[in-house]
Short mmCIF file of C-alpha atoms and ligand atoms in Angstrom, two decimals:
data_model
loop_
_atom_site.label_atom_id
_atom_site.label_comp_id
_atom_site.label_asym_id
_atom_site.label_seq_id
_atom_site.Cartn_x
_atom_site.Cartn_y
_atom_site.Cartn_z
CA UNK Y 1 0.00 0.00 0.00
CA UNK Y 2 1.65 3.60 -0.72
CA UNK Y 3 1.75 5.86 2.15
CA UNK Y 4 -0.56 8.10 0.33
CA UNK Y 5 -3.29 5.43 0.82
CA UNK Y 6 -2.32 4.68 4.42
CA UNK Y 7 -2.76 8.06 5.38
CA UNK Y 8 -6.12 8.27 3.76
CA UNK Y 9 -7.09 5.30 5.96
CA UNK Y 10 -5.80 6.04 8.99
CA UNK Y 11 -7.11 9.86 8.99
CA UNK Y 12 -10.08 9.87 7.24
CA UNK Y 13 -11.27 6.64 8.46
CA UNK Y 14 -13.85 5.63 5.43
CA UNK Y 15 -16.87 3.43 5.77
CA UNK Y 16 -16.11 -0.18 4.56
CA UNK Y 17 -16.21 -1.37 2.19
CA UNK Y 18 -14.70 1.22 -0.10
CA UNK Y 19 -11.16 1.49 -2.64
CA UNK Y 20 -8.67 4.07 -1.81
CA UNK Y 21 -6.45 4.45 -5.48
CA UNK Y 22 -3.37 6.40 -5.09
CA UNK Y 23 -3.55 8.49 -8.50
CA UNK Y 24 0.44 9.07 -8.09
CA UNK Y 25 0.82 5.40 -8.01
CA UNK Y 26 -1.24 5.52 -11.54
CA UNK Y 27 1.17 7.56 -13.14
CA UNK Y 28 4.27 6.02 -12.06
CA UNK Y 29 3.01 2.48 -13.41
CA UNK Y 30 2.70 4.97 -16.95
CA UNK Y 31 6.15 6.24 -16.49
CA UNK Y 32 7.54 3.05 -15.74
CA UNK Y 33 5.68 1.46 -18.65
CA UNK Y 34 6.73 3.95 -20.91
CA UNK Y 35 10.25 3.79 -19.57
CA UNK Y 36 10.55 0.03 -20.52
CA UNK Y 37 9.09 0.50 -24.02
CA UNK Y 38 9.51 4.02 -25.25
CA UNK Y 39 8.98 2.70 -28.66
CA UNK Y 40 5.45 2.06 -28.24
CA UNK Y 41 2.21 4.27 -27.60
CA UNK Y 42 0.40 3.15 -24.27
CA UNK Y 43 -3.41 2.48 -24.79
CA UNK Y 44 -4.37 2.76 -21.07
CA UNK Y 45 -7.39 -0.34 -21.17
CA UNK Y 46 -10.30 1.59 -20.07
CA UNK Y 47 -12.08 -1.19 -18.80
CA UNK Y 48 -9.68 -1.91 -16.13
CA UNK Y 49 -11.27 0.92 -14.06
CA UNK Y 50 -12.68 3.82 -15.61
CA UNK Y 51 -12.91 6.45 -12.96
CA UNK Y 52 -12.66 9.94 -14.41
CA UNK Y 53 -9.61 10.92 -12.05
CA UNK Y 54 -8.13 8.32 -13.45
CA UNK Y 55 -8.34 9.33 -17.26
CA UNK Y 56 -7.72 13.00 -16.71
CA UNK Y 57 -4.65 12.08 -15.01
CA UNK Y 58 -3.66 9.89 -18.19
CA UNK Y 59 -4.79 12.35 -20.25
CA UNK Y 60 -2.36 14.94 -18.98
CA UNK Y 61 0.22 12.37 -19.22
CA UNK Y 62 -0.51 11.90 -23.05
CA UNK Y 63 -1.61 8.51 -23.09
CA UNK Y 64 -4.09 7.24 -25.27
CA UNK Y 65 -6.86 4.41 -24.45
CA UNK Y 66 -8.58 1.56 -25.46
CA UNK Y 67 -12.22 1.42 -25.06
CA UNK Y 68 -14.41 -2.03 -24.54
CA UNK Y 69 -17.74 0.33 -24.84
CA UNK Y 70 -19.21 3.54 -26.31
CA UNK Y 71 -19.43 4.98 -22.71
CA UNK Y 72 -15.95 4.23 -22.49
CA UNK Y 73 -15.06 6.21 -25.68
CA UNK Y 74 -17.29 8.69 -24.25
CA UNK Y 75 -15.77 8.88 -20.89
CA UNK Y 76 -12.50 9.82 -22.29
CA UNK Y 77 -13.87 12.22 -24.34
CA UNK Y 78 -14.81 13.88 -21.89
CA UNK Y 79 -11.54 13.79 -19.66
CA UNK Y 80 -10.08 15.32 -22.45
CA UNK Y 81 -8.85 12.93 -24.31
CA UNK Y 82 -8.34 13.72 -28.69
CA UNK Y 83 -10.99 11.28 -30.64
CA UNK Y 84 -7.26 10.35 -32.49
CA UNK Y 85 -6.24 8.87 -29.50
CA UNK Y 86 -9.17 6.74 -28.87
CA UNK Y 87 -9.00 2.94 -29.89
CA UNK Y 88 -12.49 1.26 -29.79
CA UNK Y 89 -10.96 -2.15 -28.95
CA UNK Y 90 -13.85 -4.77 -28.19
CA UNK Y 91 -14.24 -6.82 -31.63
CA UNK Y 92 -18.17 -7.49 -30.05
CA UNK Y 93 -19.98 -3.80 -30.68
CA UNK Y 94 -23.39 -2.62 -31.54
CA UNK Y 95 -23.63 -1.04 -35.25
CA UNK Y 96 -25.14 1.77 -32.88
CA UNK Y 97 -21.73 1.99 -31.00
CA UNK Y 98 -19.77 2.09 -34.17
CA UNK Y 99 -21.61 5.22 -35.59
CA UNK Y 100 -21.28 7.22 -32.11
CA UNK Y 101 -17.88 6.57 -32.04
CA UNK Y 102 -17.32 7.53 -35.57
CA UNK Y 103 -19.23 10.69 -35.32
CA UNK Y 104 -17.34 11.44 -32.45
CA UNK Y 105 -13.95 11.20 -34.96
CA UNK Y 106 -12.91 7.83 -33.56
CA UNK Y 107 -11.37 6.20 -36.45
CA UNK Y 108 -9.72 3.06 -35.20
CA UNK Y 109 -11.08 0.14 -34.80
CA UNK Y 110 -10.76 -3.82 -33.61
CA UNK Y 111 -12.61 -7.01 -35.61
CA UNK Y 112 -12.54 -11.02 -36.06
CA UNK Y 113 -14.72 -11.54 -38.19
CA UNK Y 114 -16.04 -10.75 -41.47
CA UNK Y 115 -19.66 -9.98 -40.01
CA UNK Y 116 -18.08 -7.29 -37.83
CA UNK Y 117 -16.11 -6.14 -40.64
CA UNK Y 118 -18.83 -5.49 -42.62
CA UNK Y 119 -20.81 -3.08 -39.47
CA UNK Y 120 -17.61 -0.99 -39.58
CA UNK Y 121 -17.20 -0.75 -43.75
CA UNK Y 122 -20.83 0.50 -42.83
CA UNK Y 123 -21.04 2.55 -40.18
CA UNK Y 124 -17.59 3.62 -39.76
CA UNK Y 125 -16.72 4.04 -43.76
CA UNK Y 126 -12.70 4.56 -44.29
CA UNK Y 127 -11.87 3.79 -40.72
CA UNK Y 128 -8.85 2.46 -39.74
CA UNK Y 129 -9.04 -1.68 -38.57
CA UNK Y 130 -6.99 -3.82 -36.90
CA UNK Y 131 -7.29 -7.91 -36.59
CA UNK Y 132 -7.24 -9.59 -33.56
CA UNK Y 133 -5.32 -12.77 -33.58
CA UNK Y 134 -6.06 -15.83 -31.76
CA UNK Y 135 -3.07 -16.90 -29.64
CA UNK Y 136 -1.88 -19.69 -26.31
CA UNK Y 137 -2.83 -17.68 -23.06
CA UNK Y 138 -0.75 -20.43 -20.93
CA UNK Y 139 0.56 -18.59 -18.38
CA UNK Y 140 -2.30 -16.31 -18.01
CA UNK Y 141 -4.33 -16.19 -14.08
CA UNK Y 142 -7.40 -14.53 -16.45
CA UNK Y 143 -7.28 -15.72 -19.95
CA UNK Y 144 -9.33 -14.19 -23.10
CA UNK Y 145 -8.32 -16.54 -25.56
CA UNK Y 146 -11.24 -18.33 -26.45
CA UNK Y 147 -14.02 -15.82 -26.97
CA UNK Y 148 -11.70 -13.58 -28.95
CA UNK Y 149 -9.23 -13.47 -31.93
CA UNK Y 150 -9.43 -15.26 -35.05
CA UNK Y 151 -7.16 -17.86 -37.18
CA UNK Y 152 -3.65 -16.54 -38.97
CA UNK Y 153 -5.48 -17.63 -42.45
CA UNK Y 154 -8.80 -16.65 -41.40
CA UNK Y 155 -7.19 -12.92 -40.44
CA UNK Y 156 -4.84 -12.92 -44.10
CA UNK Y 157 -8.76 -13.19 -45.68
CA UNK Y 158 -10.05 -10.76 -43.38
CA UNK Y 159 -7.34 -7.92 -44.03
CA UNK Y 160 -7.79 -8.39 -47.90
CA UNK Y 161 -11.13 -8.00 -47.48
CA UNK Y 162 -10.83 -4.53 -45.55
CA UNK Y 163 -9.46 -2.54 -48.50
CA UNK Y 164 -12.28 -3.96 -50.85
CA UNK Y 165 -14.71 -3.25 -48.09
CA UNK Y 166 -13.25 0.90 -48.45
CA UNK Y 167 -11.90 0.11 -44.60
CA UNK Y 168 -7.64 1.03 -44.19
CA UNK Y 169 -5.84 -2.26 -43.58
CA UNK Y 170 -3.99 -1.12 -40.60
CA UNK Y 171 -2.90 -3.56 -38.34
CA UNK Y 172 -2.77 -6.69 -36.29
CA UNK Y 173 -3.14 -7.28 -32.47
CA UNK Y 174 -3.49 -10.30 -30.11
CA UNK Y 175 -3.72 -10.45 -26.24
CA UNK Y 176 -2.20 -12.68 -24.27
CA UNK Y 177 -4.40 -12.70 -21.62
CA UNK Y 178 -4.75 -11.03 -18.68
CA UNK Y 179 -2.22 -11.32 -15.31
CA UNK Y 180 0.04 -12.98 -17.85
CA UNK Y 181 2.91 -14.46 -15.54
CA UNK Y 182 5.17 -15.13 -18.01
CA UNK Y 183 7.13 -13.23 -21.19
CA UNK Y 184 7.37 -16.25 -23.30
CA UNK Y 185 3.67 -15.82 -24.14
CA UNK Y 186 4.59 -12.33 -25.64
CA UNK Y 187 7.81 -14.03 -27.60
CA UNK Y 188 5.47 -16.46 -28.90
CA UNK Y 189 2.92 -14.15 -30.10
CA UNK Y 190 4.73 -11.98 -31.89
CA UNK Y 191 6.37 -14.70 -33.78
CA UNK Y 192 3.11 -16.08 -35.01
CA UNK Y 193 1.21 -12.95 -35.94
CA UNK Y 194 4.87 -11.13 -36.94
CA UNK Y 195 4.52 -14.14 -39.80
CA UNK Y 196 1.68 -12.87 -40.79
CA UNK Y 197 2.00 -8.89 -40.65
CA UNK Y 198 4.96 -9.82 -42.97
CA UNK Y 199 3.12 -12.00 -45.22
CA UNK Y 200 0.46 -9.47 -46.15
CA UNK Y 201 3.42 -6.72 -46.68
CA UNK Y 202 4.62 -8.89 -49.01
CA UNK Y 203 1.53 -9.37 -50.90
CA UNK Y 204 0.59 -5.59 -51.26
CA UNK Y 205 -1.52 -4.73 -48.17
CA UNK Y 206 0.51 -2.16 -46.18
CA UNK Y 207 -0.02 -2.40 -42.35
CA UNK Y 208 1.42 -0.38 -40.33
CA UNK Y 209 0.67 -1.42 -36.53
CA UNK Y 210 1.21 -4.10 -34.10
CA UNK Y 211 -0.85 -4.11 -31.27
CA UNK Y 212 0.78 -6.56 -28.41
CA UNK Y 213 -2.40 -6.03 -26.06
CA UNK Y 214 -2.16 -5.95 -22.39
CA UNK Y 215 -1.19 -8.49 -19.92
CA UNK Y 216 1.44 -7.44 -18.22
CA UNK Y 217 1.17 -8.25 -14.48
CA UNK Y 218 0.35 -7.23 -11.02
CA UNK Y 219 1.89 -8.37 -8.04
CA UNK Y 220 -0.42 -10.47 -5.84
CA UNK Y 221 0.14 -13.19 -3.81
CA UNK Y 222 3.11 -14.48 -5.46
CA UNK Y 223 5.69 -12.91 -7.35
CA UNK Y 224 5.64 -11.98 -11.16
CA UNK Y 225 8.69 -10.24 -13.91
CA UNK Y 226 9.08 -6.99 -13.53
CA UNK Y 227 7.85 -4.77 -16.52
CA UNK Y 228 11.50 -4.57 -18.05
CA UNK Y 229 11.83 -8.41 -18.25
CA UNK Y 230 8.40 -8.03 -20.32
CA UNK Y 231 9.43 -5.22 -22.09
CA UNK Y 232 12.78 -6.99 -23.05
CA UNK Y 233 11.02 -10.09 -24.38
CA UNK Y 234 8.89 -7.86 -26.29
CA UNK Y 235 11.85 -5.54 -28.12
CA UNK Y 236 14.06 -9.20 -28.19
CA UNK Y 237 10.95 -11.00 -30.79
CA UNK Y 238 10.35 -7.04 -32.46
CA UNK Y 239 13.90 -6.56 -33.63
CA UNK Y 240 14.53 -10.78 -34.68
CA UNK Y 241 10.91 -10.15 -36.77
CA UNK Y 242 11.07 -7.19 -37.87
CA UNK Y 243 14.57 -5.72 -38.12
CA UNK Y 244 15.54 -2.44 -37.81
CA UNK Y 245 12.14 -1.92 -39.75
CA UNK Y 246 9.60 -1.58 -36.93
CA UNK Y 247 6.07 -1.20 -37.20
CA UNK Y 248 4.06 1.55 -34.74
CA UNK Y 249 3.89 -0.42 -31.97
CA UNK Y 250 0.62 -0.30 -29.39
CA UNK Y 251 0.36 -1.81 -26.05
CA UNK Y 252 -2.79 -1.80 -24.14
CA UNK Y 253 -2.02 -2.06 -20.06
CA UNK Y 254 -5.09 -1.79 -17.90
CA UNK Y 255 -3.98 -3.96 -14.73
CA UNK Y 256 -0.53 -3.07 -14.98
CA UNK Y 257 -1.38 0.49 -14.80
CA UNK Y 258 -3.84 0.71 -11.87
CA UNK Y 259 -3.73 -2.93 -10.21
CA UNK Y 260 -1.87 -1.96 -7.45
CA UNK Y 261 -2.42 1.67 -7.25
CA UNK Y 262 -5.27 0.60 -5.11
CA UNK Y 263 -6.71 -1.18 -1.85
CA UNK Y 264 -9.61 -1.76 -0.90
CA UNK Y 265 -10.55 -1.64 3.06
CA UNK Y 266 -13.26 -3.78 4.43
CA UNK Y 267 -14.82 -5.14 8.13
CA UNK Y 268 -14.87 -8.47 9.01
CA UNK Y 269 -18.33 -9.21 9.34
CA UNK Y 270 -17.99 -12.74 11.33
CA UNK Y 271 -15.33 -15.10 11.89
CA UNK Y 272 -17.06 -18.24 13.19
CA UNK Y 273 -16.17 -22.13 12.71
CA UNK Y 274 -19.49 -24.71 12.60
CA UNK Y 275 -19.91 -27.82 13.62
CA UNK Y 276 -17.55 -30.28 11.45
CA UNK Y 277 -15.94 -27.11 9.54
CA UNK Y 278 -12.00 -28.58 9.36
CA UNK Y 279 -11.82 -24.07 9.24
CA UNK Y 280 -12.65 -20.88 10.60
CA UNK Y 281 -14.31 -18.90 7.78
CA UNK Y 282 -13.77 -15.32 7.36
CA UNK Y 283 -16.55 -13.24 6.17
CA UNK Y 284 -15.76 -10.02 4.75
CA UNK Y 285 -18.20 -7.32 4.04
CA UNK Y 286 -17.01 -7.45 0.13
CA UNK Y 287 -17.50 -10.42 -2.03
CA UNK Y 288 -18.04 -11.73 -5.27
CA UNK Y 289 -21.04 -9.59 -5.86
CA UNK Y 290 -19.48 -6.54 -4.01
CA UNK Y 291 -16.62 -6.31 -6.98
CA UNK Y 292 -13.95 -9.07 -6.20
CA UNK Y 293 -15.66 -11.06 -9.36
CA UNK Y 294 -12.09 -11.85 -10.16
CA UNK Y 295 -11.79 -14.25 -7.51
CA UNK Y 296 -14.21 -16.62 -9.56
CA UNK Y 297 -12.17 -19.85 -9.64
CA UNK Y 298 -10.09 -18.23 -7.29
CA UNK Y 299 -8.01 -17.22 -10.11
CA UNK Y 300 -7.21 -13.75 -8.96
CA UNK Y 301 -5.33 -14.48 -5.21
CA UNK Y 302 -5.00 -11.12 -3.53
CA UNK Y 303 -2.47 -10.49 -0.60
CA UNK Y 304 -4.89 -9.61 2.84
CA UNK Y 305 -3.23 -7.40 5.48
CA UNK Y 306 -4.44 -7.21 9.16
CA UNK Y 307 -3.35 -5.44 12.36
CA UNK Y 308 -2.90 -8.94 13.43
CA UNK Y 309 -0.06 -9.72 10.89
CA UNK Y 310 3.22 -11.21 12.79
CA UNK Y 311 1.16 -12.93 15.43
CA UNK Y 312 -0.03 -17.08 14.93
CA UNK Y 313 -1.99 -17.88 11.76
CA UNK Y 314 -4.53 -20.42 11.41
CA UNK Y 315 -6.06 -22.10 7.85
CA UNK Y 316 -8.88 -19.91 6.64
CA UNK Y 317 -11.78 -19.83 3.90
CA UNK Y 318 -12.73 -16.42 3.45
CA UNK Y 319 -15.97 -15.74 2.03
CA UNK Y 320 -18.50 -12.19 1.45
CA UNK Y 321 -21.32 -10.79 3.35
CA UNK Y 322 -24.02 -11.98 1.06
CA UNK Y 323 -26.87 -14.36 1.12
CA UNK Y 324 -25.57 -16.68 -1.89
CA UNK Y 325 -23.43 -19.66 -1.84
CA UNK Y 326 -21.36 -18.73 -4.70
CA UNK Y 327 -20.47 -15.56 -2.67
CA UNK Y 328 -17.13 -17.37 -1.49
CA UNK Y 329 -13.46 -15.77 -2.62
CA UNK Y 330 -11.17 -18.54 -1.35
CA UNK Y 331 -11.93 -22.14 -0.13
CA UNK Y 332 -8.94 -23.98 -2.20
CA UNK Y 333 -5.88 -21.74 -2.18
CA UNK Y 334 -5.22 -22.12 1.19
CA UNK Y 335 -5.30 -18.65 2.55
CA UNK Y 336 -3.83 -18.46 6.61
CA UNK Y 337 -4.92 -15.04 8.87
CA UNK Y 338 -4.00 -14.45 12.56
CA UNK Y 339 -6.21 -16.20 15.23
CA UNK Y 340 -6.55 -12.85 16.84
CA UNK Y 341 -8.83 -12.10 13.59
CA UNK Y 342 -12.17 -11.15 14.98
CA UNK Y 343 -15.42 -9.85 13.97
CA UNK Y 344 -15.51 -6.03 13.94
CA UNK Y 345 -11.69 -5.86 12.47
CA UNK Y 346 -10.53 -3.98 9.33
CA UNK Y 347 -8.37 -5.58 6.73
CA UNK Y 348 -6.82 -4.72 3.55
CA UNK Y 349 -7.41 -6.19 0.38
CA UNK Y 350 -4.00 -5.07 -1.77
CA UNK Y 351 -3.40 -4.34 -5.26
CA UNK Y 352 -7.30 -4.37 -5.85
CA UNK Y 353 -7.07 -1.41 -8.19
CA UNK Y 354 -7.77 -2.78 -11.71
CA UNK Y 355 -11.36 -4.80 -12.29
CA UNK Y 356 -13.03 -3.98 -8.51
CA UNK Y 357 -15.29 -1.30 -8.78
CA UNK Y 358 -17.08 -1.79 -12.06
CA UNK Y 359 -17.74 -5.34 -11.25
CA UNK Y 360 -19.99 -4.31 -8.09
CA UNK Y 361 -23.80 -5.53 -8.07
CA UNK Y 362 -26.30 -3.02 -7.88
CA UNK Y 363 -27.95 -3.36 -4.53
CA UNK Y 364 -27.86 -7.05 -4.61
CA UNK Y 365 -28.57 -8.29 -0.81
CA UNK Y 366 -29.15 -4.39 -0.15
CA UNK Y 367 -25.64 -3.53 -0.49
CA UNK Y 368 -24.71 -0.58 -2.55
CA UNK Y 369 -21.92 -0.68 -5.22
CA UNK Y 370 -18.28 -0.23 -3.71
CA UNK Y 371 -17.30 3.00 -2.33
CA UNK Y 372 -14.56 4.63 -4.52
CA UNK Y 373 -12.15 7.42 -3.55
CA UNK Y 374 -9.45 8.58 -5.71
CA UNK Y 375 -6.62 10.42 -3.50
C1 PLP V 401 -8.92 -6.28 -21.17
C2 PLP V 401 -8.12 -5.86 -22.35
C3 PLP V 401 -6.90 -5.22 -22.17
C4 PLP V 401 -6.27 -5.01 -20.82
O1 PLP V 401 -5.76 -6.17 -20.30
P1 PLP V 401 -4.86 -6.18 -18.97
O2 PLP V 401 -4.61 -7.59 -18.73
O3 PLP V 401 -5.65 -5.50 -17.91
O4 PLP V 401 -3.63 -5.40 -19.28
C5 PLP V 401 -6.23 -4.80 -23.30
N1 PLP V 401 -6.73 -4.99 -24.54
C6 PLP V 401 -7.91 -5.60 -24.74
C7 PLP V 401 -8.41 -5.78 -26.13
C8 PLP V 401 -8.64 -6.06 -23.66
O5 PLP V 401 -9.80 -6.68 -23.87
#
């Protein structure tokens, strides 16, 4: 937690459960980021957690974003942000969406399929497209490989088919999948859809952009490469690809930038153990419905701070405040919290920055959507 956040905690005291984001913490992860690969333009992922402070600070920092939604394109608009920087990055969108971005002067574009090409040669006419790749998420705590991307020769087809379509043949992108743990998976990528950003150079369709996605890490529970390990991978497959003749290059960060900017404070609502229960079980006063929807599988594993910390630990499941049985974050992991851990206690959820607060239910149980305050 940065002492900017512990301060706000400790003086202010805020009801539970609520996020405290550190918006210096934001912009460091975007200085580091653009440190380690000052060849490429960061696309901040909007989706990741769209609070305005958030994108005014990026927009003062000159970064540009990637949008899932129209109300994302529309939320950065209004922080500021030039329509030019603006990538509308979900290959899913309404032909509704489309238009309102392209009114708005967005002119860049994601698709993986010829049915979505065709809604932007209509309702985005000339715009700039890219093709998402499908490619191996192994290594990846949250992957997106199977709902998105498309085939190498399914892709050659598609970026033909833009030019005839009146569309500009831009570029190709993949993602790797989210908390990626390792920088292989970027190596590999690039190799594979390097292979075929060459191929259709070769054969008379000009692109001009490789979009590596996001990815890159937070630290949770365990340990992950730092950003320059990633960012050396990533230059190491560019140059062996591409030479000395690199294409723009986009990345897309969302976690990486804001994961562990925040923390999220909560109350212990209970700590009880029942009848044959081989644990105690924690319940917090966030869950699965409250905005830790990450935790589904428990593939997300945040680190959990108490005043307790340092004294005797005991095996825990740790579950949310709600009335439904799927409302439980850990059971399998095998989480341990101090004994003294009682009902009534804060703790701190770390690093809960990125994919928290937009995931919280509306009222479900009665509880209102997570508390957010940007410091
Ligand atoms: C979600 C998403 C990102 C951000 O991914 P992170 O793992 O948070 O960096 C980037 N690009 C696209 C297309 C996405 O869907």
């Amino acid at each position: 937690m940065t002492p900017k956040v512990a301060r706000y905690l400790s003086h202010i005291h805020p009801a539970t459960p609520c996020l405290v984001l550190d918006l210096d913490r934001v912009e460091a992860n975007y200085a580091a980021l653009r440190r380690a690969l000052p060849l490429a333009r960061i696309y901040y992922a909007v989706k990741a957690n769209p609070a305005a402070p958030i994108l005014d600070r990026l927009v003062r920092l000159g970064s540009a974003f990637d949008a899932a939604g129209i109300e994302e394109v529309e939320a950065c608009l209004a922080a500021g942000a030039a329509p030019e920087a603006i990538s509308f990055g979900n290959t899913i969108k309404k032909a509704s969406a489309i238009a309102r971005a392209h009114a708005a002067g967005v002119s860049l574009f994601a698709f993986d399929s010829d049915e979505e090409l065709e809604k932007l040669a209509t309702h985005a006419p000339g715009a700039r497209v890219y093709c998402r790749i499908r490619v191996e998420n192994h290594g990846a705590d949250w992957p997106l490989s199977r709902k998105f991307g498309t085939t190498i020769a399914h892709a050659a087809r598609l970026m033909r088919r833009a030019g005839a379509l009146g569309l500009d043949a831009y570029g190709l992108s993949f993602h790797v999948g989210s908390q990626q743990t390792t920088t292989e998976a970027y190596d590999l990528a690039i190799a594979r859809v390097a292979m075929l950003f060459t191929d259709l150079t070769e054969s008379g369709i000009t692109l001009r952009m490789m979009n590596l996605g996001g990815g890159f890490p937070t630290r949770y529970r365990d340990p992950v490469p730092e950003i320059d390990d990633f960012a050396a991978a990533i230059m190491g497959a560019m140059t062996r690809h591409f030479g000395n003749a690199l294409p723009e290059m986009v990345v897309e960060p969302g976690r990486a930038i804001v994961g562990d900017a925040g923390v999220i404070a909560s109350e212990v609502v209970l700590v009880s153990r029942r009848g044959d229960d081989a644990v105690r079980w924690v319940y917090l006063d966030i869950g699965r419905f409250g905005g830790l929807a990450e935790t589904e599988g428990e593939a997300i594993r945040y680190r959990i701070a108490t005043a307790h910390d340092g004294g005797p630990t005991g095996p825990v499941a740790i579950a949310g405040p709600t009335c439904d049985g799927a409302d439980i974050m850990y059971e399998r992991t095998g989480y341990h919290l101090p004994l003294a851990l009682a009902s009534g206690d804060q703790v701190h959820l770390l690093a809960t920055g990125a994919y928290v607060t937009t995931y919280a239910s509306q009222g479900f149980n009665g509880f209102a959507p997570l508390a957010e305050h940007y410091v």
